[in-house]
Structure formats: structure tokens, C-alpha cells
């Protein structure tokens, strides 16, 4: 039915909980689900990196977090300190929101400096960290999406990511295809925002996504098992 | 018609633009509108504090910004650095989002330490700064709202604020009344989120708000002038 194996799909999923009202019990549950389903990573707010790292010690699940999230409009000093603390707390993956206004204003020097500082502090502490740049495509023109991808690639990011999930729209197949066409096979593409079922996840992967950010990972894996059972 | 004068109302308004897609031209316009309408302050994302400070130099309009916005779920180090940079950039008012999960988990020691660190770095650089704690009341029980107010007061905040404007609900009269009943006349109460006309603004003030956060300030002042003209 699909070329992907179940385990390959699971490894592509960032099991995500970024709601501000999440409590520590929710984070524990998220981590347990990630282990059980063999997800590649969890994605939690920076304040929850320490408990997620404790929960996932000794497992293959990586702890991811978000920087400048979800607006991307904080100052560089805030993003750098947030990332520095998260990496020292044990985070291994970092989804960094681009400064959207600066991108629209074509402030490329500002953006390069900010990415340089943020990615620099992460890599210094953890050379194998995965850094993803969130573009929030629903707010951008195609030209801005392309410029954002190029800046992310030039500044040493590992992936570009469509959306925060808090914006006016989530991942679309067209955006995933566009991002993939710009970054080629040099960078990964993470589709996130509004991916709530297996069908949508597979459409994103077919369009070029190498990573899926979703809070519906458990449901998606259940749908996989049910689809398999029907074959 | 109202006991308030037009100028008193204007001074209570934080003229707000926090959309992530705002560009520098939008910030200039916001500042011009604030000067023209005699608003008390503007409220912008931290990355836009420097241009707002430049635009408003020599005027009576104060530059406000947001910390840990809008989720409140970043780490303390990120909030502290963000605030430290914003105060050195010239911000005079700081709307700090409480860590909502920690509040729900009754992690009062964590919250006190975080408020102490954030408020400390602000006051050290600028003793006259106004610090507001955003509770995001739409996500809280009444008991959590009360606890949030008490923590904000104990930690030296100047105001409590209902909402970010990015949550599932904005200011309500009931919440403003509740917050006011807890803080008495020791702290201010800022109503924000969904206040888009004069009638709503006046309802919030009647319920106990001493500050109004809105992106509809210009429209509200126009409505005031029209209402006056009809008397």
C-alpha cells in the first residue's frame, strides 16, 4: 500500500505538544507515547525540556523544542539565551521561528546575524543538533518562502519547516513542494500545522516532507495499523 | 455621557501591534497614531522596540513590549535575556506572560523565581518600568486566576493583565472584576484581547480595568468623538 514501513513513518514524526496550558503530567504522557510508538522525537516548549529529557533518558527518542515561538518576533538576545538554555538542558532538536517582519522587509543581514548567533550557540554545545527554521508559510509570499529557505540553508540549518501550528494556516502540499524544490536534498523539509490524519501525513511525505510535526501521531499510527489490517 | 475625559481614556490605551507579519512601516504608523491620539503607550514585539523608541523619542508615549509571548512556556533564561535586551533597547513597559502550565501545576516556587529574575533585571536597569503579568484567563480556573494575581503582586508586578489576544478568549467583564477584587488598589488591571470598540472598552473600565490593550485604539477614539458629537 505504501513504500514506507511503519517504523520509517514513526521515525519521521515529531510528537508535539506546545499548548501553553500543558501540565507536567501531559509531558510525561507525551514521552511515554513517543517511546511506545517509536517516534523520532518529541517537541515541547523550552520550559518542559528538563522533564522530557528525564523521561526519555536511555531511549532513542530525541527531545526537540522551539525557539522564538510562535511569533518569531522577539529580539535576538532572547532567542539566543532561550536556545542556549535549552541545549544545556539536553534538547537535541530546535525549531527556530524566523523573524517574519524582517523577512518581509528583506532585512537579510539582520536575519543572517540572528540565525548565526542562534545556530552558533546550539552547535557549539551540541554539534549533532538538528536545527529547523520555521517559516510560517501562511503569512508569506512565494518569493519570501524562497528567500527564507535560502537564508536557512546559507546559515547552516538542517531543515526548513512550514508552520508553527499557531498561525492562520498550516502545511500545504504546494508549500512542501516549493520548499523541497529550493533546498533540494541538502536540507530536510518538515511539514507541520493541521496534519491530523494518516492521509494528510502521507500526502506531505509524497510532496517532499522528510519530517512531520503533529500532535496526532498516536492516531496516525493507529490509522496505519488499521489500513494494514485491511490489506 | 462618561465620567472619563477623552484624554484620560487615551492615556489608558496601550496601542498594540503584535502580529508577527508586521513590518517596520507598520510600526512607524503605529507610533504616529499613538502620538496623534495621545495614547499612553504602544505595545510591540521585542524585535521592534528599537524602531519604536526612535520614533517616540521626545514624546509622552511610552514603549511597551511583551516577554515570553504569547505562550509563556519558554525557559526563564530566555525570558530574562529577552527582558534585559528590551530594557536596554529603551522599553519602559513589559507585559510578561506567566508560565501557565506551572501555574496549573501549582509550582509557586518556580513562578516566584521566574518573576523575581525577570522583574529584577528590568527594575535594575529601569526602576520606573511598568511590569504587567499576563495570566491568559481563558485558560485558567478562577482559583488559578486568583493565585496568579497573588504571585504577581508578591513578586512586585505593577499590573495584572487578562489575556494575550492570541489565546482562545480575550478579556471579560467577569475576569476584570475578579482580578480587581484580588489586587484591590495595590496593582493595576489591564484588560486586553477582543476589545475592538468604545462600548467594550468602557465596560472593561467600569468593571475595574485601569489599562486597555487593543489594536483598535484609533477606532475607539473616533467612536468617542462621534458619541460626543451626538450629545
Coordinates of C-alpha atoms in Angstrom, one line a residue:
Chain A
X1 CA 0.0 0.0 0.0
X2 CA 2.8 2.4 0.9
X3 CA 6.5 2.2 0.2
X4 CA 7.2 3.4 3.7
X5 CA 7.4 0.9 6.6
X6 CA 5.5 1.6 9.8
X7 CA 8.8 2.2 11.6
X8 CA 10.1 4.6 9.0
X9 CA 6.9 6.6 9.3
X10 CA 7.1 6.7 13.1
X11 CA 10.7 7.9 13.0
X12 CA 9.6 10.8 10.8
X13 CA 7.1 12.0 13.4
X14 CA 7.9 14.8 15.9
X15 CA 5.3 14.0 18.6
X16 CA 4.3 17.5 19.5
X17 CA 2.7 19.2 22.5
X18 CA 3.0 23.0 22.5
X19 CA -0.2 24.1 24.0
X20 CA 0.6 26.7 26.8
X21 CA -1.8 25.0 29.2
X22 CA 0.0 21.7 29.1
X23 CA 1.0 20.5 32.6
X24 CA 3.9 18.2 33.5
X25 CA 1.6 15.1 33.5
X26 CA 0.8 15.8 29.9
X27 CA 4.5 15.9 29.1
X28 CA 5.1 12.6 30.8
X29 CA 2.3 11.1 28.8
X30 CA 3.7 12.5 25.5
X31 CA 7.1 11.0 26.2
X32 CA 5.5 7.6 27.0
X33 CA 3.6 7.7 23.8
X34 CA 6.7 8.6 21.9
X35 CA 8.6 5.6 23.3
X36 CA 5.7 3.2 22.7
X37 CA 5.2 4.3 19.1
X38 CA 8.9 4.6 18.3
X39 CA 8.5 8.3 17.3
X40 CA 11.8 10.0 16.3
X41 CA 11.3 13.0 18.6
X42 CA 9.0 14.9 20.9
X43 CA 8.6 18.6 20.5
X44 CA 7.8 20.6 23.7
X45 CA 8.1 24.2 24.9
X46 CA 11.5 25.1 26.3
X47 CA 10.3 25.1 29.9
X48 CA 9.4 21.4 29.5
X49 CA 12.8 20.3 28.1
X50 CA 14.1 19.2 31.5
X51 CA 11.3 16.8 32.3
X52 CA 11.2 15.5 28.8
X53 CA 14.9 14.8 28.9
X54 CA 14.5 13.0 32.2
X55 CA 11.6 10.9 30.8
X56 CA 13.4 9.9 27.6
X57 CA 16.8 9.2 29.0
X58 CA 18.1 5.9 27.6
X59 CA 15.6 5.8 24.8
X60 CA 16.0 6.5 21.1
X61 CA 13.5 9.4 21.2
X62 CA 15.2 12.8 20.8
X63 CA 13.9 15.9 22.7
X64 CA 13.1 18.8 20.5
X65 CA 12.0 22.3 21.4
X66 CA 11.0 25.6 19.9
X67 CA 12.8 29.0 19.8
X68 CA 11.2 32.4 19.4
X69 CA 7.9 30.5 19.2
X70 CA 5.4 31.1 17.7
X71 CA 5.8 34.7 16.6
X72 CA 9.5 34.8 15.8
X73 CA 9.4 38.5 16.7
X74 CA 11.4 38.6 19.9
X75 CA 14.9 40.1 20.0
X76 CA 18.0 38.0 19.1
X77 CA 19.3 38.1 22.6
X78 CA 16.1 36.4 23.8
X79 CA 16.3 33.7 21.1
X80 CA 20.0 33.0 21.8
X81 CA 19.5 32.7 25.6
X82 CA 16.5 30.5 25.1
X83 CA 18.4 28.2 22.8
X84 CA 21.5 28.2 24.9
X85 CA 19.5 27.1 28.0
X86 CA 17.5 24.5 26.0
X87 CA 20.7 22.9 24.7
X88 CA 22.3 22.8 28.1
X89 CA 19.0 21.3 29.4
X90 CA 19.5 18.5 26.9
X91 CA 17.4 19.4 23.9
X92 CA 18.7 17.9 20.6
X93 CA 16.4 19.5 18.1
X94 CA 15.5 23.2 17.7
X95 CA 12.7 24.6 15.7
X96 CA 13.5 28.3 15.4
X97 CA 10.9 30.7 14.1
X98 CA 12.3 33.2 11.6
X99 CA 11.6 36.9 12.2
X100 CA 8.8 37.2 9.7
X101 CA 8.6 41.0 9.6
X102 CA 12.4 41.2 8.9
X103 CA 12.0 38.6 6.1
X104 CA 9.2 40.7 4.6
X105 CA 11.4 43.8 4.9
X106 CA 14.2 41.9 3.2
X107 CA 16.5 42.6 6.2
X108 CA 18.8 39.7 5.2
X109 CA 21.8 41.0 7.2
X110 CA 19.7 41.0 10.4
X111 CA 18.3 37.5 9.7
X112 CA 21.8 36.1 8.9
X113 CA 23.2 37.6 12.1
X114 CA 20.3 36.2 14.1
X115 CA 20.5 32.7 12.6
X116 CA 24.3 32.8 13.0
X117 CA 24.0 33.6 16.7
X118 CA 21.2 31.1 17.5
X119 CA 22.6 28.2 15.5
X120 CA 26.1 29.1 16.7
X121 CA 25.2 28.6 20.4
X122 CA 23.4 25.4 19.7
X123 CA 26.2 23.8 17.6
X124 CA 28.9 24.9 20.0
X125 CA 27.3 22.9 22.8
X126 CA 25.9 20.1 20.6
X127 CA 27.4 19.7 17.1
X128 CA 24.9 16.9 16.2
X129 CA 21.8 19.1 17.0
X130 CA 19.1 19.3 14.3
X131 CA 18.1 22.9 13.6
X132 CA 14.9 23.6 11.7
X133 CA 13.9 27.0 10.6
X134 CA 10.1 27.7 10.8
X135 CA 9.0 30.0 8.0
X136 CA 5.2 30.3 8.8
X137 CA 4.4 30.0 5.1
X138 CA 0.7 31.0 5.5
X139 CA 2.0 34.6 6.1
X140 CA 4.5 34.7 3.3
X141 CA 4.5 35.2 -0.5
X142 CA 6.3 32.5 -2.6
X143 CA 9.2 34.9 -3.0
X144 CA 9.5 35.2 0.8
X145 CA 9.3 31.5 1.2
X146 CA 12.2 31.0 -1.3
X147 CA 14.3 33.7 0.4
X148 CA 13.6 32.1 3.8
X149 CA 14.8 28.7 2.6
X150 CA 17.9 30.2 1.1
X151 CA 18.8 32.1 4.3
X152 CA 18.2 28.9 6.4
X153 CA 20.4 26.9 4.1
X154 CA 23.2 29.5 4.0
X155 CA 23.2 29.9 7.8
X156 CA 23.6 26.2 8.4
X157 CA 20.1 25.0 9.3
X158 CA 19.3 21.3 8.8
X159 CA 15.7 21.7 7.8
X160 CA 13.0 24.2 6.8
X161 CA 9.6 23.8 8.4
X162 CA 6.3 25.1 7.0
X163 CA 4.4 26.3 10.0
X164 CA 4.1 26.8 13.8
X165 CA 0.6 25.4 14.1
X166 CA -0.4 28.7 15.7
X167 CA -0.7 30.8 12.6
X168 CA -3.5 31.4 10.2
X169 CA -2.8 28.2 8.2
X170 CA -0.8 25.0 8.4
X171 CA 1.2 22.9 6.0
X172 CA 0.0 22.6 2.4
X173 CA 1.3 20.2 -0.3
X174 CA 2.2 23.1 -2.5
X175 CA 4.3 24.7 0.2
X176 CA 6.1 21.5 0.9
X177 CA 6.8 21.0 -2.8
X178 CA 8.1 24.6 -3.1
X179 CA 10.3 24.3 0.0
X180 CA 11.7 21.0 -1.3
X181 CA 12.4 22.5 -4.7
X182 CA 14.5 25.2 -3.1
X183 CA 16.5 23.1 -0.6
X184 CA 16.9 20.1 -2.9
X185 CA 18.4 17.2 -1.0
X186 CA 20.8 19.4 1.1
X187 CA 18.2 20.1 3.8
X188 CA 15.2 18.4 5.2
X189 CA 11.6 19.7 5.0
X190 CA 9.3 19.5 8.0
X191 CA 5.6 19.7 7.4
X192 CA 3.6 20.9 10.4
X193 CA 0.3 22.5 11.2
X194 CA -3.0 20.9 10.7
X195 CA -1.7 17.3 10.0
X196 CA -4.2 15.3 11.9
X197 CA -4.6 12.0 10.0
X198 CA -2.6 9.4 8.1
X199 CA -3.8 10.5 4.7
X200 CA -2.6 14.1 5.2
X201 CA 0.8 12.9 6.6
X202 CA 1.4 10.7 3.6
X203 CA 0.4 13.5 1.2
X204 CA 3.0 15.7 2.8
X205 CA 5.6 13.0 2.5
X206 CA 4.8 12.4 -1.1
X207 CA 5.1 16.1 -1.7
X208 CA 8.7 16.1 -0.3
X209 CA 8.4 16.2 3.5
X210 CA 11.1 14.3 5.4
X211 CA 9.6 15.1 8.9
X212 CA 6.1 15.5 10.2
X213 CA 5.2 17.7 13.1
X214 CA 1.8 16.7 14.6
X215 CA 0.0 16.3 17.9
X216 CA -2.0 13.5 16.3
X217 CA 0.9 11.0 16.0
X218 CA -0.8 8.3 18.0
X219 CA -3.9 8.5 15.9
X220 CA -1.9 8.5 12.7
X221 CA -0.1 5.3 13.7
X222 CA -3.4 3.7 14.7
X223 CA -4.7 4.5 11.3
X224 CA -1.7 2.9 9.7
X225 CA -2.3 -0.3 11.6
X226 CA -6.0 -0.3 10.6
X227 CA -5.1 0.3 7.0
X228 CA -2.6 -2.5 7.1
X229 CA -5.1 -4.8 8.6
X230 CA -7.5 -4.2 5.7
X231 CA -4.9 -5.1 3.0
Chain B
X1 CA -22.2 60.7 28.9
X2 CA -19.0 59.3 30.6
X3 CA -17.2 60.5 33.6
X4 CA -13.9 59.9 31.8
X5 CA -12.4 62.7 29.6
X6 CA -11.2 61.9 26.2
X7 CA -7.6 62.4 27.2
X8 CA -8.0 60.2 30.2
X9 CA -9.3 57.4 28.0
X10 CA -6.5 57.9 25.5
X11 CA -3.9 57.7 28.3
X12 CA -5.3 54.3 29.4
X13 CA -4.8 52.7 25.9
X14 CA -1.8 50.6 25.0
X15 CA -1.8 51.0 21.2
X16 CA -0.9 47.5 20.2
X17 CA 0.6 45.7 17.2
X18 CA 1.8 42.2 17.9
X19 CA 1.0 40.4 14.6
X20 CA 4.2 38.5 13.6
X21 CA 3.9 39.7 10.0
X22 CA 4.1 43.4 11.0
X23 CA 6.8 45.2 9.1
X24 CA 8.8 48.3 10.1
X25 CA 6.5 50.6 8.2
X26 CA 3.6 49.3 10.3
X27 CA 5.5 50.1 13.5
X28 CA 6.2 53.7 12.3
X29 CA 2.4 54.1 11.6
X30 CA 1.5 52.7 15.0
X31 CA 3.8 55.2 16.7
X32 CA 2.5 58.1 14.7
X33 CA -1.1 57.1 15.6
X34 CA -0.1 56.9 19.2
X35 CA 1.3 60.4 19.2
X36 CA -1.6 61.8 17.3
X37 CA -4.2 60.2 19.7
X38 CA -2.2 60.9 22.9
X39 CA -2.2 57.2 23.8
X40 CA -0.3 56.3 26.9
X41 CA 1.9 53.6 25.3
X42 CA 2.5 51.4 22.3
X43 CA 2.9 47.7 22.7
X44 CA 5.2 45.9 20.1
X45 CA 7.2 42.7 19.9
X46 CA 10.7 42.9 21.3
X47 CA 12.4 43.0 17.9
X48 CA 10.5 46.2 17.2
X49 CA 11.5 48.1 20.4
X50 CA 14.5 49.9 18.8
X51 CA 12.5 51.5 16.0
X52 CA 9.6 52.3 18.3
X53 CA 11.9 54.0 20.7
X54 CA 13.5 56.0 17.9
X55 CA 10.0 57.1 16.6
X56 CA 8.7 58.1 20.0
X57 CA 11.8 59.9 21.3
X58 CA 10.8 63.3 22.8
X59 CA 7.1 62.3 23.1
X60 CA 5.0 61.3 26.1
X61 CA 4.2 57.9 24.6
X62 CA 5.9 55.0 26.4
X63 CA 7.3 52.0 24.5
X64 CA 5.9 48.7 25.9
X65 CA 6.8 45.2 24.8
X66 CA 6.0 41.6 25.6
X67 CA 8.1 38.9 27.3
X68 CA 7.6 35.1 26.8
X69 CA 4.8 36.0 24.5
X70 CA 2.3 34.6 23.8
X71 CA 2.7 31.1 25.3
X72 CA 4.6 31.9 28.5
X73 CA 6.2 28.5 28.2
X74 CA 9.8 29.3 27.4
X75 CA 12.6 28.9 29.9
X76 CA 13.4 31.5 32.5
X77 CA 16.8 32.2 30.9
X78 CA 15.0 33.2 27.6
X79 CA 12.6 35.5 29.4
X80 CA 15.3 37.2 31.4
X81 CA 17.6 37.8 28.4
X82 CA 14.6 39.0 26.3
X83 CA 13.6 41.4 29.0
X84 CA 17.2 42.5 29.6
X85 CA 17.7 43.3 26.0
X86 CA 14.3 45.1 25.7
X87 CA 15.0 47.3 28.7
X88 CA 18.4 48.2 27.3
X89 CA 16.8 49.0 24.0
X90 CA 14.6 51.5 25.8
X91 CA 11.3 49.7 26.6
X92 CA 9.5 51.2 29.6
X93 CA 6.6 48.7 29.9
X94 CA 6.8 44.9 30.0
X95 CA 3.9 42.5 29.6
X96 CA 5.2 39.2 30.9
X97 CA 3.3 36.0 30.2
X98 CA 3.1 33.7 33.2
X99 CA 4.1 30.1 32.8
X100 CA 0.6 28.7 32.5
X101 CA 1.4 25.1 33.0
X102 CA 3.5 25.8 36.1
X103 CA 0.6 27.9 37.5
X104 CA -1.8 24.9 36.9
X105 CA 0.7 22.6 38.5
X106 CA 0.9 25.0 41.5
X107 CA 4.7 25.3 41.0
X108 CA 4.8 28.5 43.0
X109 CA 8.5 28.4 43.8
X110 CA 9.3 28.1 40.1
X111 CA 6.9 31.0 39.3
X112 CA 8.3 33.2 42.1
X113 CA 11.9 32.6 41.0
X114 CA 11.0 33.3 37.3
X115 CA 9.1 36.5 38.2
X116 CA 11.9 37.6 40.5
X117 CA 14.6 37.1 37.8
X118 CA 12.6 38.8 35.1
X119 CA 11.3 41.7 37.1
X120 CA 14.7 42.0 38.8
X121 CA 16.6 42.6 35.5
X122 CA 14.0 45.1 34.4
X123 CA 14.0 47.2 37.6
X124 CA 17.7 47.2 37.9
X125 CA 18.0 49.0 34.6
X126 CA 14.8 51.0 34.9
X127 CA 13.3 51.4 38.4
X128 CA 10.3 53.2 36.9
X129 CA 9.4 50.5 34.5
X130 CA 5.8 49.2 34.5
X131 CA 5.6 45.4 34.7
X132 CA 2.3 43.6 33.9
X133 CA 1.8 39.9 34.3
X134 CA -0.4 38.3 31.6
X135 CA -2.5 35.5 33.1
X136 CA -4.3 34.3 29.9
X137 CA -7.5 33.9 31.9
X138 CA -9.4 32.0 29.2
X139 CA -7.1 29.0 30.0
X140 CA -7.5 29.3 33.8
X141 CA -9.9 28.3 36.6
X142 CA -10.9 31.1 38.9
X143 CA -8.7 29.6 41.6
X144 CA -5.7 29.8 39.2
X145 CA -6.6 33.4 38.3
X146 CA -6.5 34.3 42.0
X147 CA -3.2 32.5 42.6
X148 CA -1.7 34.2 39.5
X149 CA -2.8 37.7 40.8
X150 CA -1.3 37.0 44.3
X151 CA 2.0 35.8 42.8
X152 CA 2.2 38.8 40.5
X153 CA 1.6 41.1 43.5
X154 CA 4.0 39.3 45.8
X155 CA 6.7 39.4 43.1
X156 CA 6.5 43.2 42.6
X157 CA 4.5 43.4 39.4
X158 CA 2.6 46.7 38.8
X159 CA -0.4 45.2 37.0
X160 CA -2.2 42.0 36.1
X161 CA -3.5 41.6 32.6
X162 CA -6.2 39.3 31.4
X163 CA -5.1 38.0 28.0
X164 CA -2.5 37.8 25.2
X165 CA -5.0 38.3 22.4
X166 CA -3.6 35.1 20.9
X167 CA -5.4 32.6 23.2
X168 CA -8.9 31.0 23.0
X169 CA -10.6 34.0 24.5
X170 CA -10.0 37.7 25.5
X171 CA -10.9 39.9 28.3
X172 CA -14.3 39.5 30.0
X173 CA -16.0 41.8 32.5
X174 CA -16.2 39.0 35.0
X175 CA -12.4 38.4 34.8
X176 CA -11.6 42.1 35.1
X177 CA -13.9 42.2 38.2
X178 CA -12.2 39.1 39.7
X179 CA -8.7 40.4 39.1
X180 CA -9.6 43.8 40.6
X181 CA -11.1 42.2 43.6
X182 CA -7.9 40.3 44.3
X183 CA -5.4 43.1 43.7
X184 CA -7.5 45.9 45.2
X185 CA -5.9 49.3 44.6
X186 CA -2.4 48.0 45.0
X187 CA -2.0 46.9 41.4
X188 CA -3.4 48.0 38.0
X189 CA -5.6 45.7 35.9
X190 CA -5.1 45.7 32.1
X191 CA -7.9 44.3 30.0
X192 CA -6.8 43.0 26.6
X193 CA -8.0 40.7 23.9
X194 CA -11.0 41.3 21.8
X195 CA -11.6 44.9 22.8
X196 CA -12.5 46.4 19.4
X197 CA -14.9 49.2 20.2
X198 CA -15.6 52.0 22.6
X199 CA -18.5 50.2 24.3
X200 CA -16.4 47.2 25.2
X201 CA -13.5 49.4 26.4
X202 CA -15.9 51.4 28.7
X203 CA -17.4 48.2 30.0
X204 CA -13.9 46.9 31.0
X205 CA -13.1 50.2 32.7
X206 CA -16.4 50.1 34.6
X207 CA -15.5 46.6 35.7
X208 CA -12.2 47.8 37.1
X209 CA -9.7 48.0 34.3
X210 CA -7.1 50.8 34.6
X211 CA -5.5 50.0 31.2
X212 CA -6.8 48.8 27.9
X213 CA -4.7 46.8 25.4
X214 CA -6.2 47.0 21.9
X215 CA -5.2 47.3 18.3
X216 CA -8.4 49.2 17.7
X217 CA -7.4 52.4 19.6
X218 CA -7.8 54.7 16.7
X219 CA -11.3 53.4 16.0
X220 CA -12.2 53.6 19.7
X221 CA -11.2 57.3 19.9
X222 CA -13.1 58.0 16.7
X223 CA -16.2 56.4 18.3
X224 CA -15.7 58.7 21.3
X225 CA -15.6 61.8 19.2
X226 CA -18.7 60.6 17.3
X227 CA -20.6 59.8 20.5
X228 CA -19.6 63.3 21.9
X229 CA -20.8 65.0 18.8
X230 CA -24.2 63.3 19.2
X231 CA -24.7 64.6 22.8

